[in-house]
Tab-separated table of C-alpha atoms and ligand atoms in Angstrom:
chain	number	residue	atom	x	y	z
A	1	SER	CA	-1.398	0.848	15.636
A	2	PRO	CA	-0.345	3.096	14.036
A	3	ALA	CA	-3.150	2.994	11.442
A	4	PHE	CA	-4.489	4.945	8.451
A	5	TYR	CA	-6.668	7.732	9.867
A	6	GLY	CA	-9.517	6.797	7.493
A	7	ALA	CA	-9.832	3.456	9.308
A	8	LEU	CA	-9.853	5.225	12.689
A	9	GLN	CA	-12.581	7.588	11.457
A	10	ALA	CA	-14.651	4.641	10.216
A	11	ILE	CA	-14.371	2.946	13.622
A	12	GLU	CA	-15.575	6.188	15.258
A	13	ARG	CA	-18.388	6.808	12.744
A	14	PHE	CA	-19.802	3.297	13.237
A	15	LYS	CA	-19.288	3.498	17.019
A	16	LEU	CA	-17.234	0.327	17.040
A	17	LYS	CA	-14.984	-0.735	19.876
A	18	ALA	CA	-11.445	-1.299	18.694
A	19	ILE	CA	-8.275	-2.726	20.141
A	20	ALA	CA	-4.989	-1.367	18.767
A	21	ILE	CA	-2.374	-3.977	18.017
A	22	ALA	CA	1.222	-2.770	17.945
A	23	THR	CA	2.695	-2.732	14.425
A	24	ASP	CA	6.402	-2.517	13.751
A	25	PRO	CA	7.812	-0.481	10.854
A	26	GLN	CA	10.013	-3.388	9.778
A	27	HIS	CA	8.039	-6.531	10.560
A	28	GLY	CA	4.399	-5.454	10.568
A	29	ILE	CA	1.710	-6.363	13.067
A	30	ASP	CA	2.820	-8.073	16.284
A	31	LEU	CA	1.151	-11.480	15.903
A	32	ASP	CA	1.819	-12.471	19.532
A	33	ALA	CA	-0.037	-9.351	20.692
A	34	LEU	CA	-2.872	-10.151	18.263
A	35	HIS	CA	-3.023	-13.711	19.630
A	36	GLN	CA	-3.222	-12.346	23.174
A	37	ALA	CA	-6.049	-9.956	22.179
A	38	LEU	CA	-7.954	-12.820	20.498
A	39	ASN	CA	-7.703	-14.737	23.780
A	40	ASP	CA	-8.693	-11.799	25.967
A	41	TYR	CA	-11.512	-10.105	24.038
A	42	PRO	CA	-14.600	-11.147	22.051
A	43	ILE	CA	-13.165	-9.905	18.784
A	44	LYS	CA	-15.456	-10.058	15.758
A	45	ALA	CA	-13.177	-8.843	12.959
A	46	CYS	CA	-9.757	-7.443	12.221
A	47	TRP	CA	-8.905	-4.575	9.901
A	48	LEU	CA	-5.289	-4.369	8.800
A	49	MET	CA	-2.826	-3.838	5.998
A	50	THR	CA	-0.533	-6.714	5.096
A	51	ASN	CA	1.277	-4.983	2.199
A	52	PHE	CA	2.884	-1.504	2.159
A	53	HIS	CA	1.212	-0.372	5.313
A	54	ASN	CA	-0.034	3.219	5.581
A	55	PRO	CA	1.746	4.977	7.342
A	56	LEU	CA	4.659	2.553	8.074
A	57	GLY	CA	5.353	1.160	4.617
A	58	CYS	CA	6.042	-2.335	5.979
A	59	THR	CA	4.893	-5.660	4.530
A	60	LEU	CA	4.100	-8.782	6.536
A	61	SER	CA	6.321	-11.734	5.523
A	62	TRP	CA	4.694	-14.744	3.795
A	63	ASP	CA	5.251	-16.866	6.901
A	64	ASN	CA	3.533	-14.271	9.043
A	65	LYS	CA	0.635	-14.003	6.604
A	66	GLN	CA	0.195	-17.749	6.938
A	67	ARG	CA	0.316	-17.504	10.731
A	68	LEU	CA	-2.180	-14.625	10.655
A	69	VAL	CA	-4.728	-16.452	8.493
A	70	ALA	CA	-4.351	-19.721	10.488
A	71	MET	CA	-4.841	-17.791	13.779
A	72	LEU	CA	-7.938	-15.939	12.571
A	73	GLU	CA	-9.384	-19.171	11.136
A	74	LYS	CA	-8.886	-20.871	14.467
A	75	TYR	CA	-10.737	-18.123	16.295
A	76	GLY	CA	-13.398	-17.700	13.579
A	77	VAL	CA	-12.568	-14.013	13.134
A	78	GLY	CA	-12.951	-12.267	9.745
A	79	LEU	CA	-10.200	-10.181	8.258
A	80	VAL	CA	-10.772	-6.916	6.366
A	81	GLU	CA	-7.569	-6.760	4.392
A	82	ASP	CA	-6.862	-3.249	3.068
A	83	ASP	CA	-4.489	-3.764	0.104
A	84	VAL	CA	-4.781	-0.406	-1.669
A	85	TYR	CA	-1.001	-0.180	-2.301
A	86	GLY	CA	-0.496	-3.885	-3.166
A	87	GLU	CA	0.027	-3.261	-6.875
A	88	LEU	CA	2.609	-0.569	-6.213
A	89	TYR	CA	5.519	-2.837	-5.395
A	90	ALA	CA	9.206	-2.236	-6.124
A	91	GLY	CA	11.024	-5.140	-7.775
A	92	LEU	CA	9.544	-7.960	-9.778
A	93	GLN	CA	6.836	-9.588	-7.749
A	94	ARG	CA	3.655	-8.464	-6.173
A	95	PRO	CA	3.536	-9.564	-2.526
A	96	LEU	CA	0.483	-11.787	-2.329
A	97	PRO	CA	-2.225	-10.708	0.083
A	98	ALA	CA	-3.477	-12.882	2.960
A	99	LYS	CA	-6.537	-13.431	0.779
A	100	ALA	CA	-4.407	-15.820	-1.269
A	101	LEU	CA	-4.309	-18.126	1.771
A	102	ASP	CA	-7.999	-17.895	2.537
A	103	LYS	CA	-9.716	-21.257	2.215
A	104	LYS	CA	-12.776	-20.457	4.288
A	105	GLY	CA	-13.911	-17.175	2.674
A	106	MET	CA	-13.091	-15.209	5.851
A	107	VAL	CA	-10.858	-12.593	4.247
A	108	LEU	CA	-12.458	-9.502	2.705
A	109	HIS	CA	-9.800	-8.312	0.271
A	110	CYS	CA	-10.303	-4.570	-0.330
A	111	SER	CA	-8.572	-2.361	-2.852
A	112	SER	CA	-9.129	0.717	-4.964
A	113	PHE	CA	-8.161	2.534	-8.171
A	114	SER	CA	-7.501	5.709	-6.171
A	115	LYS	CA	-3.814	4.971	-5.700
A	116	ASN	CA	-2.907	3.529	-9.070
A	117	LEU	CA	-5.205	5.277	-11.565
A	118	MET	CA	-6.629	8.497	-10.142
A	119	ALA	CA	-7.642	9.579	-6.662
A	120	GLY	CA	-10.733	11.321	-8.003
A	121	PHE	CA	-12.313	8.079	-9.298
A	122	ARG	CA	-13.104	6.929	-5.777
A	123	ILE	CA	-13.874	3.470	-7.058
A	124	GLY	CA	-12.712	0.415	-5.226
A	125	TRP	CA	-13.726	-3.185	-4.774
A	126	VAL	CA	-13.935	-5.977	-2.276
A	127	ALA	CA	-13.464	-9.686	-2.873
A	128	ALA	CA	-15.624	-10.656	0.043
A	129	GLY	CA	-16.099	-14.451	-0.115
A	130	HIS	CA	-19.323	-15.449	1.550
A	131	HIS	CA	-19.901	-11.898	2.864
A	132	ALA	CA	-20.382	-10.534	-0.699
A	133	LYS	CA	-24.201	-10.480	-0.734
A	134	ASN	CA	-24.392	-8.825	2.633
A	135	ILE	CA	-21.839	-6.165	1.630
A	136	GLN	CA	-23.857	-5.376	-1.539
A	137	ARG	CA	-26.931	-4.894	0.565
A	138	LEU	CA	-25.114	-2.670	3.069
A	139	GLN	CA	-23.537	-0.594	0.303
A	140	LEU	CA	-26.927	-0.060	-1.289
A	141	MET	CA	-28.247	1.194	2.046
A	142	SER	CA	-25.292	3.510	2.764
A	143	THR	CA	-24.175	5.019	-0.578
A	144	LEU	CA	-26.559	3.512	-3.201
A	145	SER	CA	-23.673	2.824	-5.558
A	146	ALA	CA	-20.524	4.257	-7.082
A	147	SER	CA	-20.945	6.114	-10.354
A	148	ALA	CA	-22.090	3.584	-12.991
A	149	PRO	CA	-20.579	5.376	-16.070
A	150	MET	CA	-17.233	5.646	-14.244
A	151	GLN	CA	-17.340	1.946	-13.384
A	152	LEU	CA	-18.113	1.061	-16.995
A	153	ALA	CA	-15.282	3.253	-18.247
A	154	ILE	CA	-12.810	1.569	-15.895
A	155	ALA	CA	-14.123	-1.924	-16.829
A	156	GLU	CA	-13.536	-1.105	-20.510
A	157	TYR	CA	-10.067	0.208	-19.769
A	158	LEU	CA	-9.175	-2.935	-17.743
A	159	ALA	CA	-10.158	-5.120	-20.691
A	160	THR	CA	-7.279	-3.615	-22.711
A	161	SER	CA	-3.591	-4.254	-21.998
A	162	SER	CA	-3.069	-0.552	-21.172
A	163	TYR	CA	-3.624	-1.013	-17.474
A	164	ASP	CA	-0.693	-3.455	-17.105
A	165	SER	CA	1.710	-1.195	-18.996
A	166	HIS	CA	0.441	1.827	-17.001
A	167	LEU	CA	1.139	-0.096	-13.741
A	168	ARG	CA	4.609	-1.063	-14.920
A	169	ARG	CA	5.448	2.582	-15.644
A	170	LEU	CA	3.937	3.781	-12.387
A	171	ARG	CA	5.863	1.204	-10.299
A	172	LYS	CA	9.099	2.201	-11.941
A	173	ALA	CA	8.409	5.921	-11.403
A	174	LEU	CA	7.455	5.396	-7.783
A	175	GLU	CA	10.585	3.338	-7.125
A	176	GLN	CA	12.796	6.033	-8.693
A	177	ARG	CA	11.025	8.830	-6.762
A	178	LYS	CA	11.413	6.990	-3.481
A	179	TYR	CA	15.048	6.320	-4.167
A	180	ALA	CA	15.685	10.019	-4.917
A	181	ALA	CA	13.788	10.987	-1.758
A	182	LEU	CA	15.787	8.559	0.411
A	183	GLN	CA	19.068	9.857	-0.998
A	184	SER	CA	18.076	13.450	-0.290
A	185	LEU	CA	16.801	12.678	3.201
A	186	GLN	CA	19.993	10.795	4.034
A	187	ARG	CA	22.059	13.707	2.695
A	188	HIS	CA	20.333	16.440	4.648
A	189	LEU	CA	18.603	15.136	7.797
A	190	PRO	CA	20.496	14.895	11.106
A	191	TYR	CA	22.077	11.442	11.434
A	192	ASP	CA	19.953	10.524	14.465
A	193	VAL	CA	16.662	10.765	12.535
A	194	ASN	CA	15.654	7.147	11.734
A	195	LEU	CA	14.342	6.385	8.293
A	196	TYR	CA	12.301	3.270	7.531
A	197	PRO	CA	12.624	2.470	3.806
A	198	SER	CA	9.698	0.593	2.243
A	199	ARG	CA	9.544	-1.714	-0.800
A	200	GLY	CA	6.320	-0.287	-2.230
A	201	GLY	CA	3.507	2.203	-1.775
A	202	TYR	CA	3.797	5.965	-1.364
A	203	PHE	CA	5.254	6.483	2.052
A	204	LEU	CA	8.325	6.686	4.257
A	205	TRP	CA	8.109	6.608	8.055
A	206	LEU	CA	10.614	8.621	10.022
A	207	GLU	CA	11.513	8.802	13.687
A	208	LEU	CA	12.918	11.896	15.380
A	209	PRO	CA	15.438	11.645	18.260
A	210	PRO	CA	14.025	11.483	21.821
A	211	GLY	CA	12.629	14.785	23.116
A	212	LEU	CA	11.551	16.121	19.704
A	213	SER	CA	7.996	16.508	18.507
A	214	SER	CA	6.597	15.807	15.038
A	215	THR	CA	3.469	17.813	15.889
A	216	ALA	CA	5.630	20.897	16.487
A	217	LEU	CA	7.566	20.093	13.290
A	218	TYR	CA	4.283	19.793	11.370
A	219	TRP	CA	3.230	23.356	12.356
A	220	GLN	CA	6.701	24.798	11.720
A	221	ALA	CA	6.921	23.094	8.328
A	222	LEU	CA	3.398	24.167	7.344
A	223	GLU	CA	4.411	27.803	7.821
A	224	LYS	CA	7.031	27.184	5.140
A	225	GLY	CA	4.537	25.538	2.823
A	226	ILE	CA	5.707	21.965	3.556
A	227	SER	CA	3.287	19.244	4.549
A	228	ILE	CA	4.227	16.212	6.643
A	229	ALA	CA	1.820	13.807	8.376
A	230	PRO	CA	2.647	13.833	12.132
A	231	GLY	CA	2.534	10.456	13.904
A	232	LYS	CA	-0.392	11.449	16.156
A	233	MET	CA	-2.690	11.414	13.100
A	234	PHE	CA	-2.377	7.640	13.048
A	235	THR	CA	-3.537	6.833	16.562
A	236	ALA	CA	-6.508	7.497	18.838
A	237	GLY	CA	-4.093	7.854	21.771
A	238	ASP	CA	-1.139	10.193	21.934
A	239	LYS	CA	1.677	7.943	20.753
A	240	TYR	CA	4.046	8.565	17.866
A	241	ASP	CA	4.826	12.196	18.634
A	242	ARG	CA	8.387	11.494	17.540
A	243	HIS	CA	7.305	10.037	14.222
A	244	PHE	CA	5.995	11.307	10.930
A	245	ARG	CA	5.041	10.056	7.481
A	246	LEU	CA	6.361	11.548	4.258
A	247	ASN	CA	4.563	11.055	0.964
A	248	VAL	CA	7.349	10.432	-1.583
A	249	SER	CA	5.132	9.524	-4.529
A	250	TYR	CA	5.697	12.892	-6.285
A	251	GLU	CA	8.233	13.606	-8.961
A	252	TRP	CA	11.437	14.509	-7.083
A	253	ASP	CA	12.581	17.998	-8.121
A	254	GLU	CA	14.538	20.998	-6.851
A	255	ARG	CA	11.530	22.121	-4.789
A	256	CYS	CA	11.450	18.798	-2.934
A	257	GLU	CA	15.227	18.980	-2.385
A	258	GLN	CA	14.842	22.525	-0.898
A	259	SER	CA	11.946	21.335	1.285
A	260	VAL	CA	14.107	18.538	2.744
A	261	LYS	CA	16.756	21.153	3.583
A	262	VAL	CA	14.157	23.303	5.335
A	263	LEU	CA	12.855	20.253	7.281
A	264	ALA	CA	16.444	19.401	8.284
A	265	ALA	CA	16.988	22.958	9.542
A	266	LEU	CA	13.722	22.884	11.551
A	267	ILE	CA	14.752	19.560	13.165
A	268	GLN	CA	18.185	21.038	14.017
A	269	GLN	CA	16.391	24.015	15.619
A	270	GLN	CA	14.341	21.651	17.807
A	271	ILE	CA	17.491	19.796	18.792
A	272	LYS	CA	19.210	23.061	19.768
A	273	ALA	CA	16.165	24.276	21.710
A	274	MET	CA	16.036	20.954	23.583
A	275	HIS	CA	19.718	21.151	24.562
A	276	LYS	CA	19.198	24.759	25.782
A	277	THR	CA	16.302	23.785	28.041
A	278	LYS	CA	18.364	20.876	29.417
A	279	ILE	CA	21.121	23.349	30.389
B	301	LIG	C1	-4.754	2.535	3.595
B	301	LIG	C2	-5.835	3.183	2.792
B	301	LIG	N1	-7.027	2.583	2.702
B	301	LIG	C3	-8.023	3.157	2.014
B	301	LIG	C4	-7.862	4.346	1.398
B	301	LIG	C5	-9.041	4.957	0.695
B	301	LIG	O1	-9.067	4.721	-0.672
B	301	LIG	P1	-10.131	5.492	-1.556
B	301	LIG	O2	-9.524	6.817	-1.866
B	301	LIG	O3	-10.310	4.635	-2.729
B	301	LIG	O4	-11.369	5.644	-0.757
B	301	LIG	C6	-6.634	5.016	1.480
B	301	LIG	C7	-6.468	6.341	0.833
B	301	LIG	O5	-5.738	7.210	1.278
B	301	LIG	C8	-5.579	4.400	2.177
B	301	LIG	O6	-4.377	4.986	2.285
């Protein structure tokens, strides 16, 4: 918690019981809290993001990935590792997933071409260790299969060197766009809005000062044609009403700059309104 709303919807659709484990925008999932939950509940599997978390942007350190895998191995609990943004790192090295530490075939490493080729493809994959056969059977029962011609086209493309050079260009573009966004946000937003920079992926996580609401900001911004993702979208409870996620994967242009100014003005308005009600 917080978590990608698609994962929350899947939990609901399959009528699963889930326990939310606190996740920090800088350090990732709280492993002590996870350990406690493993002790207290009959947990069957974990779903989480170890790299470039959606919505927080954080990445679990290598030491913590080791601790995570060792802990889950000890309890015999499988890990569904959602690594859709793993290839979209800033800097020189891809952060390895927890799957790289998996000696017992307990980690289901999931990713997709939606984020680094084209959202419309809707083709992904899972490296599922000894669960692979079962997953194939379940997929056949639920969706038959993804489009075969599309899969063949992607396979052919991957066999060339174009994918690697495409990824290199995309990583660079995303890094530059995020840098431009950060500069602009730091220039215009009130100083007491906290920004959590990330080293990869599409997103930035922001925290408003106490007393403000990102849900109210969402509606006010929408009226001006600006879309933010309010924190409440990422929880089944009602936490994170002071937080929101910004998608900064788009080319940064004058329109984005103006939108940040509008957001800043809306936040200032909320701050003023709060001070008035206090008086
Ligand atoms: C964390 C996370 N997992 C999974 C997905 C879904 O990927 P796809 O579009 O390939 O279904 C997304 C897309 O937004 C995502 O952000």
